[in-house]
Amino acid sequence: LLSQGCGCRGTSGFAHPECLEKMAASQTGLGETFKRHGVCGTCEQQFTGVMQIVMFRNLWRSHRLSRNEDARRNAAGCLTAALHFIDDSSDGALEYLRAEELRGLRESDPRYILNLVDQAGALAESGRCDDALELVEPAYAKAKLRGDDGMLCVLAERMARVLLACGRREEALPFAAEAVETAERSLHHVVQVRNTRATYAQVLSATGRRQEARAIYQKELEILERVYGPDHGHTTHVRTCIDKLSS
């Protein structure tokens, strides 16, 4: 069955997924193999739709028994991400990821926990709020118990985003505030501090506290204009957020 799933035009835009799979599997090197399962070798555009799902499903099936844990985890992540917005079987990939992430949580391995954070965010955005909270709540509780400010900041922000996506705006507010407080108190990672402030402003706006949200954005705008200049993408994005709150 011919399918279209990239940016190629004309007859070259159609291909048999089985043929693309053989080409991808024939690549030397794990990195190139993964790339060719997700990106067209001609137009270099990411596969979309059915083509993306077919390619990532094949990638997962070829690595699900691999001894390389990183390859197995990445293949599972590719497939579950492609399937978030449709009701389809993950061939055990989602279940595997959950087991791996919970194992990483027990071992306090940041790599696993950050994968868990991304997984929870995607689940929430696709409307699977209970699944998202089931993943992120235990991780947040453990980070708070351990006093791990780095992980606590990331997980508190994710809790806020998941609750916001679920429509539980007031519940999201204390997590967003905690993320900002933790980031400003103990982190020196500028991007993470900015991310927590942006999330806090979004939650404030969603709960009707537009003036407070605008004040956060205004403070951020002053910093960005001084550091990056008035025309940088980060600066213009924050300015747009302020304009929306002012309208």
mmCIF file of C-alpha atoms in Angstrom:
data_model
loop_
_atom_site.group_PDB
_atom_site.id
_atom_site.type_symbol
_atom_site.label_atom_id
_atom_site.label_comp_id
_atom_site.label_asym_id
_atom_site.label_seq_id
_atom_site.Cartn_x
_atom_site.Cartn_y
_atom_site.Cartn_z
ATOM 1 C CA LEU A 1 0.000 0.000 0.000
ATOM 2 C CA LEU A 2 1.464 3.344 -1.066
ATOM 3 C CA SER A 3 1.426 6.055 1.601
ATOM 4 C CA GLN A 4 2.366 9.714 1.790
ATOM 5 C CA GLY A 5 3.979 11.071 4.919
ATOM 6 C CA CYS A 6 6.698 13.611 4.170
ATOM 7 C CA GLY A 7 7.362 16.773 2.160
ATOM 8 C CA CYS A 8 8.203 15.147 -1.189
ATOM 9 C CA ARG A 9 5.901 16.151 -4.038
ATOM 10 C CA GLY A 10 4.545 14.271 -7.025
ATOM 11 C CA THR A 11 4.975 10.530 -7.356
ATOM 12 C CA SER A 12 8.139 10.687 -5.233
ATOM 13 C CA GLY A 13 5.943 11.666 -2.313
ATOM 14 C CA PHE A 14 4.429 8.178 -2.195
ATOM 15 C CA ALA A 15 6.248 5.078 -0.984
ATOM 16 C CA HIS A 16 5.711 1.627 0.445
ATOM 17 C CA PRO A 17 6.352 1.769 4.200
ATOM 18 C CA GLU A 18 7.920 -1.685 3.910
ATOM 19 C CA CYS A 19 10.499 -0.347 1.444
ATOM 20 C CA LEU A 20 11.326 2.622 3.675
ATOM 21 C CA GLU A 21 11.674 0.263 6.613
ATOM 22 C CA LYS A 22 14.199 -1.886 4.719
ATOM 23 C CA MET A 23 16.200 1.214 3.795
ATOM 24 C CA ALA A 24 16.164 2.457 7.392
ATOM 25 C CA ALA A 25 17.145 -0.929 8.810
ATOM 26 C CA SER A 26 20.071 -1.189 6.392
ATOM 27 C CA GLN A 27 21.773 1.933 7.768
ATOM 28 C CA THR A 28 25.061 1.483 9.568
ATOM 29 C CA GLY A 29 25.163 2.945 13.044
ATOM 30 C CA LEU A 30 22.326 3.105 15.572
ATOM 31 C CA GLY A 31 21.915 6.884 15.307
ATOM 32 C CA GLU A 32 21.433 6.796 11.544
ATOM 33 C CA THR A 33 19.024 3.857 11.824
ATOM 34 C CA PHE A 34 16.843 5.819 14.255
ATOM 35 C CA LYS A 35 17.017 8.932 12.085
ATOM 36 C CA ARG A 36 15.876 7.125 8.941
ATOM 37 C CA HIS A 37 12.879 5.662 10.750
ATOM 38 C CA GLY A 38 11.702 9.170 11.582
ATOM 39 C CA VAL A 39 12.947 11.396 8.745
ATOM 40 C CA CYS A 40 12.661 11.131 4.963
ATOM 41 C CA GLY A 41 16.068 10.593 3.358
ATOM 42 C CA THR A 42 15.129 12.793 0.385
ATOM 43 C CA CYS A 43 13.373 15.877 1.751
ATOM 44 C CA GLU A 44 14.691 15.526 5.344
ATOM 45 C CA GLN A 45 11.194 16.208 6.717
ATOM 46 C CA GLN A 46 9.852 14.186 9.628
ATOM 47 C CA PHE A 47 7.391 11.485 8.681
ATOM 48 C CA THR A 48 3.808 12.256 9.686
ATOM 49 C CA GLY A 49 0.497 10.434 10.052
ATOM 50 C CA VAL A 50 0.241 6.768 9.150
ATOM 51 C CA MET A 51 3.767 6.691 7.751
ATOM 52 C CA GLN A 52 5.252 7.896 11.031
ATOM 53 C CA ILE A 53 3.300 5.314 13.033
ATOM 54 C CA VAL A 54 4.272 2.461 10.697
ATOM 55 C CA MET A 55 7.950 3.416 10.775
ATOM 56 C CA PHE A 56 8.106 3.846 14.544
ATOM 57 C CA ARG A 57 6.130 0.647 15.120
ATOM 58 C CA ASN A 58 8.695 -1.231 13.028
ATOM 59 C CA LEU A 59 11.511 0.496 14.936
ATOM 60 C CA TRP A 60 10.042 -0.622 18.256
ATOM 61 C CA ARG A 61 9.475 -4.185 17.070
ATOM 62 C CA SER A 62 13.076 -4.439 15.918
ATOM 63 C CA HIS A 63 14.475 -3.129 19.234
ATOM 64 C CA ARG A 64 12.039 -4.361 21.885
ATOM 65 C CA LEU A 65 14.310 -7.332 22.664
ATOM 66 C CA SER A 66 17.562 -5.418 22.200
ATOM 67 C CA ARG A 67 20.213 -5.638 24.915
ATOM 68 C CA ASN A 68 20.869 -1.939 24.370
ATOM 69 C CA GLU A 69 18.600 -0.331 26.983
ATOM 70 C CA ASP A 70 18.906 3.171 25.527
ATOM 71 C CA ALA A 71 17.923 1.931 22.054
ATOM 72 C CA ARG A 72 14.973 -0.017 23.468
ATOM 73 C CA ARG A 73 13.798 2.955 25.526
ATOM 74 C CA ASN A 74 14.156 5.434 22.659
ATOM 75 C CA ALA A 75 12.287 3.156 20.242
ATOM 76 C CA ALA A 76 9.444 2.764 22.733
ATOM 77 C CA GLY A 77 9.338 6.522 23.232
ATOM 78 C CA CYS A 78 9.156 7.188 19.485
ATOM 79 C CA LEU A 79 6.171 4.887 19.048
ATOM 80 C CA THR A 80 4.212 6.024 22.097
ATOM 81 C CA ALA A 81 4.713 9.674 21.118
ATOM 82 C CA ALA A 82 3.361 8.951 17.621
ATOM 83 C CA LEU A 83 0.321 7.168 19.076
ATOM 84 C CA HIS A 84 -0.672 9.736 21.711
ATOM 85 C CA PHE A 85 -3.424 11.322 19.655
ATOM 86 C CA ILE A 86 -5.036 8.152 18.299
ATOM 87 C CA ASP A 87 -6.614 5.098 19.883
ATOM 88 C CA ASP A 88 -4.254 2.339 18.807
ATOM 89 C CA SER A 89 -2.164 -0.419 20.351
ATOM 90 C CA SER A 90 1.383 0.458 21.361
ATOM 91 C CA ASP A 91 2.498 -3.182 21.098
ATOM 92 C CA GLY A 92 3.600 -3.038 24.708
ATOM 93 C CA ALA A 93 5.766 0.086 24.208
ATOM 94 C CA LEU A 94 3.781 2.278 26.614
ATOM 95 C CA GLU A 95 3.725 -0.436 29.278
ATOM 96 C CA TYR A 96 7.466 -0.948 28.867
ATOM 97 C CA LEU A 97 8.145 2.781 29.202
ATOM 98 C CA ARG A 98 6.076 3.011 32.359
ATOM 99 C CA ALA A 99 7.901 0.085 33.925
ATOM 100 C CA GLU A 100 11.280 1.576 32.964
ATOM 101 C CA GLU A 101 10.384 5.021 34.250
ATOM 102 C CA LEU A 102 9.109 3.670 37.562
ATOM 103 C CA ARG A 103 12.296 1.617 37.892
ATOM 104 C CA GLY A 104 14.304 4.775 37.261
ATOM 105 C CA LEU A 105 12.203 6.567 39.843
ATOM 106 C CA ARG A 106 13.063 3.921 42.440
ATOM 107 C CA GLU A 107 16.736 4.291 41.533
ATOM 108 C CA SER A 108 16.490 8.124 41.386
ATOM 109 C CA ASP A 109 18.015 8.127 37.917
ATOM 110 C CA PRO A 110 17.443 11.605 36.352
ATOM 111 C CA ARG A 111 17.407 10.177 32.801
ATOM 112 C CA TYR A 112 14.385 8.027 33.538
ATOM 113 C CA ILE A 113 12.615 10.747 35.473
ATOM 114 C CA LEU A 114 13.005 13.281 32.662
ATOM 115 C CA ASN A 115 11.612 10.710 30.210
ATOM 116 C CA LEU A 116 8.699 10.281 32.592
ATOM 117 C CA VAL A 117 8.122 14.043 32.644
ATOM 118 C CA ASP A 118 7.955 14.200 28.835
ATOM 119 C CA GLN A 119 5.653 11.189 28.709
ATOM 120 C CA ALA A 120 3.274 12.707 31.271
ATOM 121 C CA GLY A 121 3.119 15.975 29.347
ATOM 122 C CA ALA A 122 2.227 14.271 26.086
ATOM 123 C CA LEU A 123 -0.432 12.147 27.788
ATOM 124 C CA ALA A 124 -2.033 15.222 29.361
ATOM 125 C CA GLU A 125 -2.086 17.103 26.065
ATOM 126 C CA SER A 126 -3.891 14.182 24.431
ATOM 127 C CA GLY A 127 -6.578 14.231 27.129
ATOM 128 C CA ARG A 128 -5.321 11.241 29.137
ATOM 129 C CA CYS A 129 -5.091 13.171 32.383
ATOM 130 C CA ASP A 130 -5.397 10.268 34.813
ATOM 131 C CA ASP A 131 -2.566 8.423 33.059
ATOM 132 C CA ALA A 132 -0.417 11.560 33.127
ATOM 133 C CA LEU A 133 -0.956 12.154 36.836
ATOM 134 C CA GLU A 134 -0.335 8.468 37.581
ATOM 135 C CA LEU A 135 3.135 8.916 36.113
ATOM 136 C CA VAL A 136 4.189 12.272 37.483
ATOM 137 C CA GLU A 137 2.670 12.377 40.986
ATOM 138 C CA PRO A 138 4.881 9.631 42.539
ATOM 139 C CA ALA A 139 7.986 11.212 41.001
ATOM 140 C CA TYR A 140 7.064 14.627 42.402
ATOM 141 C CA ALA A 141 6.395 13.182 45.863
ATOM 142 C CA LYS A 142 9.735 11.388 45.935
ATOM 143 C CA ALA A 143 11.696 14.454 44.757
ATOM 144 C CA LYS A 144 10.037 16.529 47.477
ATOM 145 C CA LEU A 145 10.804 13.915 50.128
ATOM 146 C CA ARG A 146 14.459 13.734 49.071
ATOM 147 C CA GLY A 147 14.854 17.514 48.910
ATOM 148 C CA ASP A 148 16.199 17.293 45.369
ATOM 149 C CA ASP A 149 15.635 20.868 44.184
ATOM 150 C CA GLY A 150 16.654 20.185 40.578
ATOM 151 C CA MET A 151 14.127 17.393 40.088
ATOM 152 C CA LEU A 152 11.546 19.095 42.313
ATOM 153 C CA CYS A 153 11.588 22.172 40.092
ATOM 154 C CA VAL A 154 11.091 20.123 36.917
ATOM 155 C CA LEU A 155 8.386 17.916 38.422
ATOM 156 C CA ALA A 156 6.475 20.714 40.139
ATOM 157 C CA GLU A 157 6.320 22.564 36.837
ATOM 158 C CA ARG A 158 5.127 19.401 35.079
ATOM 159 C CA MET A 159 2.460 18.850 37.740
ATOM 160 C CA ALA A 160 1.242 22.388 37.079
ATOM 161 C CA ARG A 161 1.159 21.831 33.315
ATOM 162 C CA VAL A 162 -0.621 18.480 33.608
ATOM 163 C CA LEU A 163 -3.268 19.882 35.967
ATOM 164 C CA LEU A 164 -3.715 22.919 33.701
ATOM 165 C CA ALA A 165 -4.202 20.641 30.668
ATOM 166 C CA CYS A 166 -6.770 18.695 32.707
ATOM 167 C CA GLY A 167 -8.735 21.885 33.433
ATOM 168 C CA ARG A 168 -7.817 21.824 37.141
ATOM 169 C CA ARG A 169 -6.489 25.375 37.138
ATOM 170 C CA GLU A 170 -6.665 26.236 40.838
ATOM 171 C CA GLU A 171 -4.905 22.983 41.741
ATOM 172 C CA ALA A 172 -2.137 23.839 39.292
ATOM 173 C CA LEU A 173 -1.379 27.193 40.932
ATOM 174 C CA PRO A 174 0.587 26.046 44.033
ATOM 175 C CA PHE A 175 2.730 23.690 41.928
ATOM 176 C CA ALA A 176 3.570 26.476 39.479
ATOM 177 C CA ALA A 177 4.453 28.810 42.352
ATOM 178 C CA GLU A 178 6.618 26.117 43.969
ATOM 179 C CA ALA A 179 8.491 25.548 40.703
ATOM 180 C CA VAL A 180 9.343 29.248 40.411
ATOM 181 C CA GLU A 181 10.369 29.541 44.052
ATOM 182 C CA THR A 182 12.596 26.455 43.809
ATOM 183 C CA ALA A 183 14.194 27.566 40.547
ATOM 184 C CA GLU A 184 14.951 31.081 41.736
ATOM 185 C CA ARG A 185 16.281 29.864 45.082
ATOM 186 C CA SER A 186 18.572 27.057 44.047
ATOM 187 C CA LEU A 187 19.038 26.769 40.298
ATOM 188 C CA HIS A 188 21.490 28.625 38.094
ATOM 189 C CA HIS A 189 20.045 27.288 34.831
ATOM 190 C CA VAL A 190 18.622 30.393 33.174
ATOM 191 C CA VAL A 191 16.385 28.488 30.752
ATOM 192 C CA GLN A 192 14.793 26.439 33.537
ATOM 193 C CA VAL A 193 14.108 29.572 35.581
ATOM 194 C CA ARG A 194 12.490 31.199 32.548
ATOM 195 C CA ASN A 195 10.403 28.099 31.868
ATOM 196 C CA THR A 196 9.017 28.017 35.402
ATOM 197 C CA ARG A 197 8.109 31.702 35.251
ATOM 198 C CA ALA A 198 6.347 31.206 31.926
ATOM 199 C CA THR A 199 4.335 28.293 33.338
ATOM 200 C CA TYR A 200 3.422 30.310 36.427
ATOM 201 C CA ALA A 201 2.235 33.204 34.258
ATOM 202 C CA GLN A 202 0.117 30.826 32.149
ATOM 203 C CA VAL A 203 -1.530 29.358 35.240
ATOM 204 C CA LEU A 204 -2.148 32.810 36.718
ATOM 205 C CA SER A 205 -3.768 33.917 33.476
ATOM 206 C CA ALA A 206 -5.904 30.755 33.329
ATOM 207 C CA THR A 207 -7.162 31.390 36.875
ATOM 208 C CA GLY A 208 -8.170 34.958 36.028
ATOM 209 C CA ARG A 209 -5.193 36.675 37.679
ATOM 210 C CA ARG A 210 -4.213 38.476 34.527
ATOM 211 C CA GLN A 211 -2.518 41.447 36.190
ATOM 212 C CA GLU A 212 -0.178 39.175 38.134
ATOM 213 C CA ALA A 213 0.583 37.218 34.970
ATOM 214 C CA ARG A 214 1.249 40.423 33.075
ATOM 215 C CA ALA A 215 3.689 41.593 35.779
ATOM 216 C CA ILE A 216 5.714 38.378 35.425
ATOM 217 C CA TYR A 217 5.800 38.678 31.642
ATOM 218 C CA GLN A 218 6.764 42.363 31.880
ATOM 219 C CA LYS A 219 9.687 41.576 34.167
ATOM 220 C CA GLU A 220 10.788 38.816 31.819
ATOM 221 C CA LEU A 221 10.497 41.138 28.812
ATOM 222 C CA GLU A 222 12.823 43.681 30.392
ATOM 223 C CA ILE A 223 15.451 40.977 30.971
ATOM 224 C CA LEU A 224 15.122 39.558 27.454
ATOM 225 C CA GLU A 225 15.358 42.955 25.784
ATOM 226 C CA ARG A 226 18.531 43.664 27.731
ATOM 227 C CA VAL A 227 20.113 40.258 27.023
ATOM 228 C CA TYR A 228 18.857 39.369 23.538
ATOM 229 C CA GLY A 229 17.549 42.638 22.095
ATOM 230 C CA PRO A 230 14.021 43.667 21.046
ATOM 231 C CA ASP A 231 13.768 41.508 17.916
ATOM 232 C CA HIS A 232 14.875 38.130 19.264
ATOM 233 C CA GLY A 233 12.325 35.309 19.100
ATOM 234 C CA HIS A 234 12.148 34.907 22.890
ATOM 235 C CA THR A 235 11.555 38.639 23.280
ATOM 236 C CA THR A 236 8.812 38.866 20.676
ATOM 237 C CA HIS A 237 7.059 35.781 22.108
ATOM 238 C CA VAL A 238 6.843 37.337 25.580
ATOM 239 C CA ARG A 239 5.698 40.632 24.076
ATOM 240 C CA THR A 240 2.903 38.758 22.283
ATOM 241 C CA CYS A 241 1.848 37.162 25.575
ATOM 242 C CA ILE A 242 1.644 40.617 27.178
ATOM 243 C CA ASP A 243 -0.418 41.945 24.263
ATOM 244 C CA LYS A 244 -2.893 39.067 24.609
ATOM 245 C CA LEU A 245 -3.316 39.771 28.306
ATOM 246 C CA SER A 246 -3.820 43.470 27.617
ATOM 247 C CA SER A 247 -6.491 42.967 24.954
#
